[in-house]
């Protein structure tokens, strides 16, 4: 194994909502805030991160350019506004990123691009090449050509699907609130912030209010995005777009906004793709079937189904819900809705008599089930106060090492000693955001270093290694105490990581067994799965 494969690289998806880009009073683009967001991307790139920007605002900008005072209700009109606004929105991004020495690329996706396995893989390859070229992909839904039945609908969900597509470590939603609250803080004075969510199934908040005048989202869509992202092994955060520079603080482990921790056993490969398949119906299950599917990872049989809704065909994706209609998983159904309706509550042995033929005995096979929730240590999801105390310096208990292993890569913020040179830059002081309310940049390209280079850690490889070692120590899965000091060399870090990966590979024949290295080494309590780049599980 080449130790160069251990070079640190963190992929981040940042979603910017319409409310963060368009002023609700005038319907005009907030160029000052847009500039600060671009500077945040610049700073993250300088630390060695790969960044994808999912940007809303095309309809709002289009309405501004055409002099409209309100968002139209007609789909065709919104699509026309999106066609107008997307051009101007990308012009602003190109101007700002060029001034910061970066190149950007436009990626417009539809639900069909993500639902078809072949197109999904092709899109994944495209993002990989865009990263290799050193660009910042700016993503939006292709509203102009999407039909109502095949629309993703909101960019919160789109950003979660993009995070799944690029195997991101972090998804950050920049919005008009600073965190997730138990209710809308603008209308409910008793609303309390929620700083950490470890189990979405235990989350109790009021999400009845939708998005703003120009947007399509709301807190409900953000929770849907959290279910998709965390199931794919991606941590998600909600924070205020008024201070986009705090995204770096989230990645570095500071308590900002609301953090949703990923599931300990993240979905991989084909199951990641299933999360992007459009949903066509729901299957409600009795308590026994829920326990079998959710806790024992079994297939779903017809005897455990109590209710069927929707209009789906065989091999369509459906929600798997408990008896109260709460979704906990998704899967590809082997039968059409009319067939499942006839077979619900009955044994699979009766298929021939009821359907006239014998098909698969499973309604949803376990290989096609994607878990969205999992029993986890309690969080402050149902409380209004901070419960970080007693859980370590960054709010994560050492017992959660297996579940947090994928997050260890996201905390260092810099490459190791073999990292690329840092892109010349100054700390973000919103220098682009000063006095930009009424004008845009001219697209000049000053010589600011190689924008394709990405950049390594500003403090050098050794400092980056020490920082990651300290975070490993805080997370409960780090190296031994003497290895957490500043004098640990890069080679020692690589050797330790190499031993952990070698131990994982030796356990491939027994994927459920925990792998323990030398005393104080990384503890891997999850299925053995080393990526093609030689990194630890995602």
Coordinates of C-alpha atoms in Angstrom, one line a residue:
X1 CA 0.0 0.0 0.0
X2 CA 1.3 3.4 -0.9
X3 CA 1.4 5.7 2.1
X4 CA 0.6 8.6 -0.2
X5 CA -2.9 7.4 -0.3
X6 CA -3.3 8.5 3.3
X7 CA -3.2 12.2 2.2
X8 CA -6.0 14.0 3.9
X9 CA -8.9 15.3 1.7
X10 CA -12.3 16.5 3.0
X11 CA -15.2 17.0 0.7
X12 CA -17.8 19.5 1.7
X13 CA -21.1 20.5 0.2
X14 CA -22.4 24.0 1.1
X15 CA -26.0 24.8 0.3
X16 CA -27.0 28.4 0.1
X17 CA -30.7 29.1 0.3
X18 CA -32.7 31.7 -1.6
X19 CA -33.4 33.6 1.7
X20 CA -29.6 34.0 2.0
X21 CA -29.1 35.4 -1.4
X22 CA -32.3 37.4 -2.2
X23 CA -33.5 40.3 -0.1
X24 CA -37.1 39.5 0.8
X25 CA -38.1 43.2 0.9
X26 CA -36.8 44.3 -2.5
X27 CA -36.3 40.9 -4.2
X28 CA -32.7 42.0 -5.2
X29 CA -29.6 39.9 -4.9
X30 CA -27.6 40.4 -1.7
X31 CA -24.2 40.8 -3.3
X32 CA -22.4 41.5 0.0
X33 CA -23.5 38.1 1.4
X34 CA -22.7 36.4 -1.8
X35 CA -19.2 37.7 -1.7
X36 CA -18.7 36.5 1.9
X37 CA -19.9 33.0 0.8
X38 CA -17.3 33.0 -2.0
X39 CA -14.6 34.0 0.4
X40 CA -15.6 31.2 2.7
X41 CA -15.2 28.7 -0.1
X42 CA -11.8 30.3 -0.9
X43 CA -10.7 29.8 2.7
X44 CA -11.8 26.2 2.8
X45 CA -10.0 25.5 -0.4
X46 CA -6.9 27.0 1.0
X47 CA -7.1 24.5 3.8
X48 CA -7.1 21.7 1.3
X49 CA -10.9 20.9 1.2
X50 CA -12.9 20.1 -1.9
X51 CA -16.0 22.2 -1.9
X52 CA -19.3 22.0 -3.8
X53 CA -21.7 24.9 -3.7
X54 CA -25.4 24.2 -4.1
X55 CA -26.9 27.5 -4.9
X56 CA -30.6 28.6 -5.0
X57 CA -31.7 32.0 -6.1
X58 CA -32.2 31.6 -9.9
X59 CA -35.9 32.3 -9.8
X60 CA -35.5 35.2 -7.5
X61 CA -32.7 36.7 -9.6
X62 CA -34.8 36.1 -12.8
X63 CA -37.7 37.9 -11.2
X64 CA -35.5 40.8 -10.3
X65 CA -34.1 41.1 -13.8
X66 CA -37.6 41.1 -15.3
X67 CA -39.1 43.5 -12.7
X68 CA -41.5 41.1 -11.0
X69 CA -42.6 41.8 -7.5
X70 CA -43.6 38.2 -6.4
X71 CA -42.8 34.6 -7.2
X72 CA -45.2 33.3 -9.8
X73 CA -47.3 30.2 -9.0
X74 CA -47.3 28.8 -12.5
X75 CA -44.6 26.1 -13.2
X76 CA -43.9 27.3 -16.7
X77 CA -43.4 30.9 -15.5
X78 CA -41.0 29.8 -12.7
X79 CA -39.1 27.7 -15.3
X80 CA -38.8 30.8 -17.5
X81 CA -37.5 32.9 -14.6
X82 CA -35.0 30.2 -13.7
X83 CA -33.6 30.3 -17.2
X84 CA -33.2 34.1 -17.0
X85 CA -31.8 34.1 -13.4
X86 CA -29.4 31.2 -13.7
X87 CA -27.3 33.2 -16.3
X88 CA -26.9 36.2 -14.1
X89 CA -26.4 34.1 -10.9
X90 CA -23.5 32.3 -12.5
X91 CA -22.1 35.6 -13.8
X92 CA -21.9 36.8 -10.2
X93 CA -20.2 33.6 -9.1
X94 CA -17.7 33.7 -11.9
X95 CA -16.9 37.4 -11.1
X96 CA -16.4 36.7 -7.4
X97 CA -14.4 33.5 -7.7
X98 CA -12.2 34.9 -10.4
X99 CA -11.3 37.8 -8.2
X100 CA -10.4 35.3 -5.5
X101 CA -8.2 33.3 -7.9
X102 CA -10.6 30.4 -8.3
X103 CA -12.4 28.8 -11.2
X104 CA -16.0 27.7 -10.9
X105 CA -18.1 25.2 -13.0
X106 CA -21.9 25.1 -13.4
X107 CA -23.7 21.7 -12.9
X108 CA -27.4 21.5 -13.5
X109 CA -29.1 18.3 -12.4
X110 CA -32.5 16.7 -12.7
X111 CA -34.0 13.9 -10.6
X112 CA -33.7 11.7 -13.6
X113 CA -29.9 12.2 -13.6
X114 CA -29.8 10.8 -10.1
X115 CA -32.5 8.2 -10.4
X116 CA -30.9 6.3 -13.3
X117 CA -28.0 4.3 -12.1
X118 CA -25.9 4.9 -15.2
X119 CA -26.4 8.7 -15.2
X120 CA -25.8 8.7 -11.4
X121 CA -22.4 7.1 -11.9
X122 CA -21.6 9.4 -14.8
X123 CA -22.4 12.5 -12.7
X124 CA -20.1 11.1 -10.0
X125 CA -17.3 10.8 -12.5
X126 CA -17.9 14.3 -13.6
X127 CA -17.6 15.7 -10.1
X128 CA -14.4 13.7 -9.6
X129 CA -12.9 15.4 -12.7
X130 CA -14.0 18.8 -11.7
X131 CA -12.2 18.3 -8.4
X132 CA -9.1 17.1 -10.3
X133 CA -9.2 20.4 -12.3
X134 CA -9.3 22.4 -9.1
X135 CA -12.7 24.0 -9.8
X136 CA -15.6 24.8 -7.5
X137 CA -18.8 23.1 -8.8
X138 CA -21.8 25.3 -8.4
X139 CA -24.9 23.1 -8.5
X140 CA -28.6 23.8 -9.0
X141 CA -31.6 21.8 -10.2
X142 CA -32.2 22.2 -13.9
X143 CA -35.6 23.8 -13.4
X144 CA -36.0 24.9 -17.0
X145 CA -36.4 21.4 -18.3
X146 CA -37.6 19.4 -15.3
X147 CA -41.3 18.3 -15.3
X148 CA -43.4 18.4 -12.2
X149 CA -43.3 14.7 -11.7
X150 CA -39.6 14.5 -12.0
X151 CA -38.5 17.5 -10.0
X152 CA -36.4 17.3 -6.8
X153 CA -38.4 20.3 -5.7
X154 CA -36.1 21.9 -3.2
X155 CA -32.3 22.5 -2.9
X156 CA -32.1 21.1 0.6
X157 CA -32.9 17.7 -0.7
X158 CA -30.7 18.3 -3.8
X159 CA -27.8 19.2 -1.6
X160 CA -28.1 16.0 0.4
X161 CA -28.2 14.0 -2.8
X162 CA -25.2 15.8 -4.1
X163 CA -23.4 15.1 -0.8
X164 CA -24.2 11.4 -1.3
X165 CA -23.1 11.5 -4.9
X166 CA -19.6 13.0 -4.1
X167 CA -19.2 11.1 -0.8
X168 CA -19.0 14.3 1.1
X169 CA -17.8 14.4 4.7
X170 CA -19.9 17.5 5.6
X171 CA -23.1 19.0 4.3
X172 CA -23.7 22.6 5.6
X173 CA -27.0 24.3 5.0
X174 CA -26.7 28.1 5.2
X175 CA -30.1 29.5 6.0
X176 CA -31.9 32.5 7.6
X177 CA -31.8 30.9 11.1
X178 CA -28.7 30.2 13.2
X179 CA -29.8 26.6 14.3
X180 CA -32.6 24.1 14.4
X181 CA -35.2 25.1 17.0
X182 CA -38.0 23.3 18.7
X183 CA -40.4 25.7 16.9
X184 CA -40.1 28.8 14.7
X185 CA -38.3 31.3 16.8
X186 CA -39.8 34.2 14.8
X187 CA -43.3 33.3 16.0
X188 CA -42.8 31.2 19.1
X189 CA -40.9 32.9 22.0
X190 CA -40.6 29.6 23.8
X191 CA -38.6 28.0 20.9
X192 CA -35.3 26.6 22.1
X193 CA -32.2 25.8 19.9
X194 CA -31.0 22.2 19.4
X195 CA -27.3 22.0 19.1
X196 CA -26.8 18.3 18.4
X197 CA -28.9 15.5 17.0
X198 CA -27.6 12.0 17.2
X199 CA -30.9 10.1 16.5
X200 CA -33.4 11.7 14.1
X201 CA -36.1 9.3 15.1
X202 CA -36.2 10.9 18.5
X203 CA -36.4 14.5 17.1
X204 CA -39.5 16.4 18.1
X205 CA -39.8 19.8 16.5
X206 CA -42.5 21.9 14.8
X207 CA -41.7 22.1 11.1
X208 CA -45.2 23.1 9.8
X209 CA -44.1 26.4 8.3
X210 CA -42.6 26.4 4.8
X211 CA -40.0 28.5 3.0
X212 CA -40.0 32.2 2.3
X213 CA -41.5 34.2 -0.5
X214 CA -38.8 33.4 -3.0
X215 CA -37.8 29.9 -1.8
X216 CA -39.3 26.4 -1.7
X217 CA -37.7 25.0 1.4
X218 CA -38.3 25.2 5.1
X219 CA -37.2 23.3 8.2
X220 CA -39.1 20.2 7.1
X221 CA -37.0 19.9 3.9
X222 CA -33.9 20.4 6.0
X223 CA -34.8 17.4 8.2
X224 CA -35.4 15.3 5.1
X225 CA -31.9 16.3 3.9
X226 CA -30.5 15.3 7.3
X227 CA -32.0 11.8 7.0
X228 CA -30.5 11.3 3.5
X229 CA -27.1 12.8 4.4
X230 CA -26.6 11.0 7.7
X231 CA -27.7 7.7 6.2
X232 CA -24.9 8.1 3.7
X233 CA -22.3 8.8 6.4
X234 CA -22.2 12.5 5.9
X235 CA -22.4 14.9 8.9
X236 CA -24.8 17.8 8.4
X237 CA -25.0 21.2 10.0
X238 CA -27.5 24.0 9.9
X239 CA -26.1 27.5 10.5
X240 CA -26.8 31.1 9.7
X241 CA -25.9 32.5 6.3
X242 CA -25.3 35.9 7.9
X243 CA -21.9 34.5 9.1
X244 CA -20.9 32.0 6.3
X245 CA -17.2 32.2 7.5
X246 CA -18.3 30.0 10.5
X247 CA -18.5 27.0 8.2
X248 CA -14.8 26.5 8.8
X249 CA -15.4 26.6 12.5
X250 CA -18.0 23.8 12.2
X251 CA -15.5 21.6 10.3
X252 CA -12.8 22.3 12.9
X253 CA -15.1 21.0 15.7
X254 CA -16.5 24.2 17.2
X255 CA -20.1 24.3 18.4
X256 CA -21.9 26.3 15.8
X257 CA -25.5 25.9 14.8
X258 CA -27.0 22.4 14.8
X259 CA -25.0 19.3 13.9
X260 CA -26.6 16.0 12.8
X261 CA -24.2 13.1 13.3
X262 CA -24.1 10.4 10.6
X263 CA -25.2 6.8 11.2
X264 CA -22.4 4.5 12.5
X265 CA -22.9 2.1 9.5
X266 CA -23.1 4.4 6.5
X267 CA -24.6 3.2 3.2
X268 CA -22.2 2.4 0.5
X269 CA -22.3 1.8 -3.3
X270 CA -25.7 0.8 -4.7
X271 CA -27.5 1.6 -1.5
X272 CA -26.2 5.2 -1.7
X273 CA -27.8 5.4 -5.1
X274 CA -31.1 4.1 -3.9
X275 CA -31.4 7.2 -1.7
X276 CA -31.7 9.3 -4.9
X277 CA -34.4 7.2 -6.6
X278 CA -37.7 9.1 -6.5
X279 CA -40.3 7.8 -4.1
X280 CA -43.6 6.5 -5.4
X281 CA -45.4 5.2 -2.3
X282 CA -45.3 4.0 1.3
X283 CA -45.5 0.7 3.0
X284 CA -46.7 0.8 6.7
X285 CA -45.5 -2.1 8.8
X286 CA -46.5 -3.7 12.1
X287 CA -44.2 -3.7 15.1
X288 CA -42.7 -7.1 14.4
X289 CA -41.8 -6.2 10.8
X290 CA -40.3 -2.9 12.0
X291 CA -38.1 -4.7 14.4
X292 CA -37.0 -7.3 11.8
X293 CA -36.2 -4.7 9.2
X294 CA -34.8 -1.9 11.3
X295 CA -33.0 -3.8 14.1
X296 CA -32.1 -7.1 12.5
X297 CA -31.6 -5.9 8.9
X298 CA -34.1 -8.5 7.5
X299 CA -36.2 -8.4 4.3
X300 CA -39.8 -7.2 4.4
X301 CA -42.4 -9.8 3.8
X302 CA -46.1 -9.3 3.0
X303 CA -47.3 -10.6 6.4
X304 CA -45.8 -7.6 8.1
X305 CA -47.5 -4.9 5.9
X306 CA -50.6 -3.2 7.3
X307 CA -51.1 -0.4 4.9
X308 CA -50.1 0.6 1.3
X309 CA -50.2 4.0 -0.2
X310 CA -49.1 5.6 -3.5
X311 CA -49.0 4.4 -7.1
X312 CA -45.8 2.5 -7.7
X313 CA -44.7 -0.2 -10.1
X314 CA -42.3 -3.1 -9.4
X315 CA -38.8 -1.9 -8.6
X316 CA -39.9 1.6 -7.7
X317 CA -38.7 3.1 -4.5
X318 CA -41.0 3.3 -1.5
X319 CA -40.9 4.6 2.1
X320 CA -40.8 2.0 4.8
X321 CA -42.8 3.3 7.8
X322 CA -43.9 2.1 11.2
X323 CA -47.5 1.7 12.2
X324 CA -47.7 5.4 12.9
X325 CA -46.5 6.4 9.5
X326 CA -43.0 7.5 10.6
X327 CA -40.4 6.7 7.9
X328 CA -37.3 4.9 9.0
X329 CA -36.0 3.3 5.8
X330 CA -36.4 3.3 2.0
X331 CA -36.3 0.4 -0.4
X332 CA -37.0 -0.9 -3.9
X333 CA -40.3 -2.9 -4.0
X334 CA -40.5 -6.1 -5.9
X335 CA -44.2 -5.8 -6.6
X336 CA -46.6 -3.1 -7.9
X337 CA -48.9 -1.3 -5.4
X338 CA -52.0 -3.3 -6.5
X339 CA -50.2 -6.6 -5.9
X340 CA -48.9 -5.5 -2.5
X341 CA -52.4 -4.3 -1.5
X342 CA -53.8 -7.8 -2.2
X343 CA -51.0 -9.6 -0.3
X344 CA -50.6 -7.3 2.7
X345 CA -51.0 -9.3 6.0
X346 CA -50.8 -12.6 4.2
X347 CA -48.1 -15.2 4.0
X348 CA -45.8 -15.4 1.0
X349 CA -47.0 -19.0 0.5
X350 CA -50.3 -17.5 -0.7
X351 CA -48.7 -15.6 -3.6
X352 CA -49.6 -18.2 -6.2
X353 CA -53.3 -18.3 -5.2
X354 CA -53.7 -14.5 -4.8
X355 CA -51.6 -13.3 -7.8
X356 CA -51.7 -16.3 -10.1
X357 CA -47.9 -16.6 -10.2
X358 CA -45.0 -17.2 -7.9
X359 CA -42.5 -14.4 -7.6
X360 CA -40.0 -13.3 -5.0
X361 CA -41.2 -14.1 -1.5
X362 CA -39.8 -10.8 -0.2
X363 CA -41.7 -7.7 -0.9
X364 CA -38.6 -5.6 -0.3
X365 CA -35.3 -7.5 -0.2
X366 CA -32.8 -6.6 2.5
X367 CA -30.2 -5.8 -0.2
X368 CA -32.5 -3.1 -1.4
X369 CA -33.3 -1.5 2.0
X370 CA -31.6 1.7 3.0
X371 CA -31.8 2.5 6.8
X372 CA -32.4 6.2 7.5
X373 CA -32.4 6.0 11.3
X374 CA -30.7 3.8 13.9
X375 CA -30.9 3.5 17.7
X376 CA -28.1 5.8 18.9
X377 CA -27.0 7.4 22.1
X378 CA -29.4 10.1 23.2
X379 CA -28.9 13.7 22.1
X380 CA -30.5 17.0 23.0
X381 CA -33.0 16.5 20.1
X382 CA -36.0 16.8 22.5
X383 CA -34.5 19.4 24.8
X384 CA -34.0 23.1 24.6
X385 CA -30.8 23.3 26.5
X386 CA -27.2 22.3 25.7
X387 CA -26.2 18.8 26.7
X388 CA -22.6 19.0 25.5
X389 CA -21.3 19.0 29.0
X390 CA -19.7 15.7 30.0
X391 CA -19.4 14.5 26.4
X392 CA -15.9 15.7 25.7
X393 CA -14.6 19.0 24.4
X394 CA -16.5 18.9 21.2
X395 CA -19.7 17.3 22.4
X396 CA -19.0 13.7 21.3
X397 CA -18.7 10.8 23.7
X398 CA -15.8 8.4 23.4
X399 CA -18.4 5.5 23.2
X400 CA -19.4 6.8 19.8
X401 CA -16.0 6.1 18.2
X402 CA -17.4 3.6 15.6
X403 CA -20.1 6.1 14.6
X404 CA -17.7 9.0 14.5
X405 CA -14.9 7.3 12.6
X406 CA -16.0 8.8 9.3
X407 CA -15.9 12.2 10.9
X408 CA -12.3 12.0 12.0
X409 CA -11.2 12.8 8.5
X410 CA -13.2 16.0 8.5
X411 CA -11.6 17.5 11.6
X412 CA -8.0 18.2 10.7
X413 CA -8.6 20.9 8.1
X414 CA -5.2 20.4 6.4
X415 CA -3.2 17.9 4.4
X416 CA -0.3 16.1 5.9
X417 CA 3.4 16.7 5.1
X418 CA 3.0 15.8 1.4
X419 CA 0.2 18.3 0.8
X420 CA 0.2 20.8 -2.0
X421 CA 1.4 24.4 -1.4
X422 CA -1.2 26.7 0.1
X423 CA -3.0 29.1 -2.1
X424 CA -1.9 32.7 -1.2
X425 CA -4.7 34.4 0.6
X426 CA -5.5 36.5 3.5
X427 CA -8.0 35.7 6.3
X428 CA -11.6 36.3 5.4
X429 CA -12.5 39.9 6.3
X430 CA -15.3 40.2 3.8
X431 CA -13.1 42.4 1.6
X432 CA -15.2 41.6 -1.4
X433 CA -18.4 42.1 0.7
X434 CA -17.6 45.8 1.4
X435 CA -19.7 48.2 -0.6
X436 CA -21.0 45.5 -3.0
X437 CA -24.7 46.1 -2.5
X438 CA -25.1 48.0 -5.8
X439 CA -22.5 46.6 -8.2
X440 CA -20.8 43.5 -9.4
X441 CA -17.1 42.8 -10.1
X442 CA -15.8 43.0 -13.7
X443 CA -14.5 39.5 -13.8
X444 CA -10.8 40.4 -13.6
X445 CA -8.4 37.6 -12.9
X446 CA -5.5 38.9 -10.8
X447 CA -2.6 36.6 -10.4
X448 CA -3.4 34.9 -7.1
X449 CA -1.5 31.6 -7.5
X450 CA -2.6 28.5 -9.2
X451 CA -6.4 28.1 -8.6
X452 CA -6.2 24.5 -9.6
X453 CA -3.8 23.7 -6.9
X454 CA -6.3 23.6 -4.1
X455 CA -3.8 24.5 -1.4
X456 CA -2.7 22.7 1.7
X457 CA -2.8 23.7 5.4
X458 CA -1.5 27.2 6.0
X459 CA 0.5 26.1 9.1
X460 CA 2.4 23.2 7.4
X461 CA 2.1 19.5 7.4
X462 CA 3.4 19.0 10.9
X463 CA 0.9 21.3 12.6
X464 CA -1.9 19.7 10.6
X465 CA -0.8 16.2 11.9
X466 CA -0.7 17.4 15.5
X467 CA -4.1 19.0 15.1
X468 CA -5.6 15.8 13.8
X469 CA -3.9 13.7 16.6
X470 CA -5.4 16.0 19.2
X471 CA -8.9 15.7 17.7
X472 CA -8.5 11.9 17.5
X473 CA -7.6 12.0 21.2
X474 CA -10.7 14.1 21.9
X475 CA -13.0 11.8 19.9
X476 CA -12.0 8.7 21.9
X477 CA -10.4 6.9 18.9
X478 CA -7.0 8.6 18.8
X479 CA -3.5 7.6 19.3
X480 CA -2.0 7.1 22.7
X481 CA -1.3 10.1 25.0
X482 CA 2.3 10.4 24.1
X483 CA 1.5 10.5 20.4
X484 CA -0.8 13.6 20.8
X485 CA 2.1 16.1 21.3
X486 CA 3.3 18.6 18.8
X487 CA 6.5 16.7 18.2
X488 CA 4.8 13.8 16.4
X489 CA 6.1 13.5 12.9
X490 CA 4.1 12.9 9.7
X491 CA 5.7 9.4 9.3
X492 CA 4.4 8.3 12.6
X493 CA 0.9 9.4 11.7
X494 CA 1.1 7.6 8.4
X495 CA 2.4 4.4 10.0
X496 CA -0.4 4.4 12.5
X497 CA -3.0 4.9 9.9
X498 CA -1.4 2.2 7.7
X499 CA -1.6 -0.3 10.6
X500 CA -5.3 0.5 11.1
X501 CA -6.1 0.0 7.4
X502 CA -4.1 -3.2 7.3
X503 CA -6.0 -4.5 10.3
X504 CA -9.3 -3.6 8.6
X505 CA -8.3 -5.5 5.4
X506 CA -7.4 -8.6 7.5
X507 CA -10.9 -8.6 8.9
X508 CA -12.7 -8.6 5.6
X509 CA -13.7 -12.3 6.0
X510 CA -15.3 -11.3 9.3
X511 CA -16.9 -7.9 8.6
X512 CA -18.9 -7.7 11.8
X513 CA -15.9 -8.1 14.1
X514 CA -14.3 -5.1 15.7
X515 CA -10.6 -4.5 14.8
X516 CA -8.3 -3.4 17.5
X517 CA -4.7 -2.4 16.7
X518 CA -1.9 -1.7 19.2
X519 CA -2.8 -0.2 22.6
X520 CA -4.3 3.2 22.1
X521 CA -4.7 2.8 18.3
X522 CA -7.7 3.5 16.1
X523 CA -10.7 1.4 17.2
X524 CA -12.8 0.3 14.2
X525 CA -16.2 -1.1 15.3
X526 CA -17.8 -1.3 11.9
X527 CA -17.7 -3.3 8.7
X528 CA -14.3 -3.5 7.1
X529 CA -14.3 -1.3 4.0
X530 CA -11.3 0.5 2.7
X531 CA -11.8 3.0 -0.1
X532 CA -9.9 2.8 -3.4
X533 CA -7.8 5.7 -2.2
X534 CA -6.7 3.7 0.8
X535 CA -8.7 5.7 3.4
X536 CA -10.6 4.5 6.3
X537 CA -14.4 3.8 5.9
X538 CA -16.6 6.8 5.0

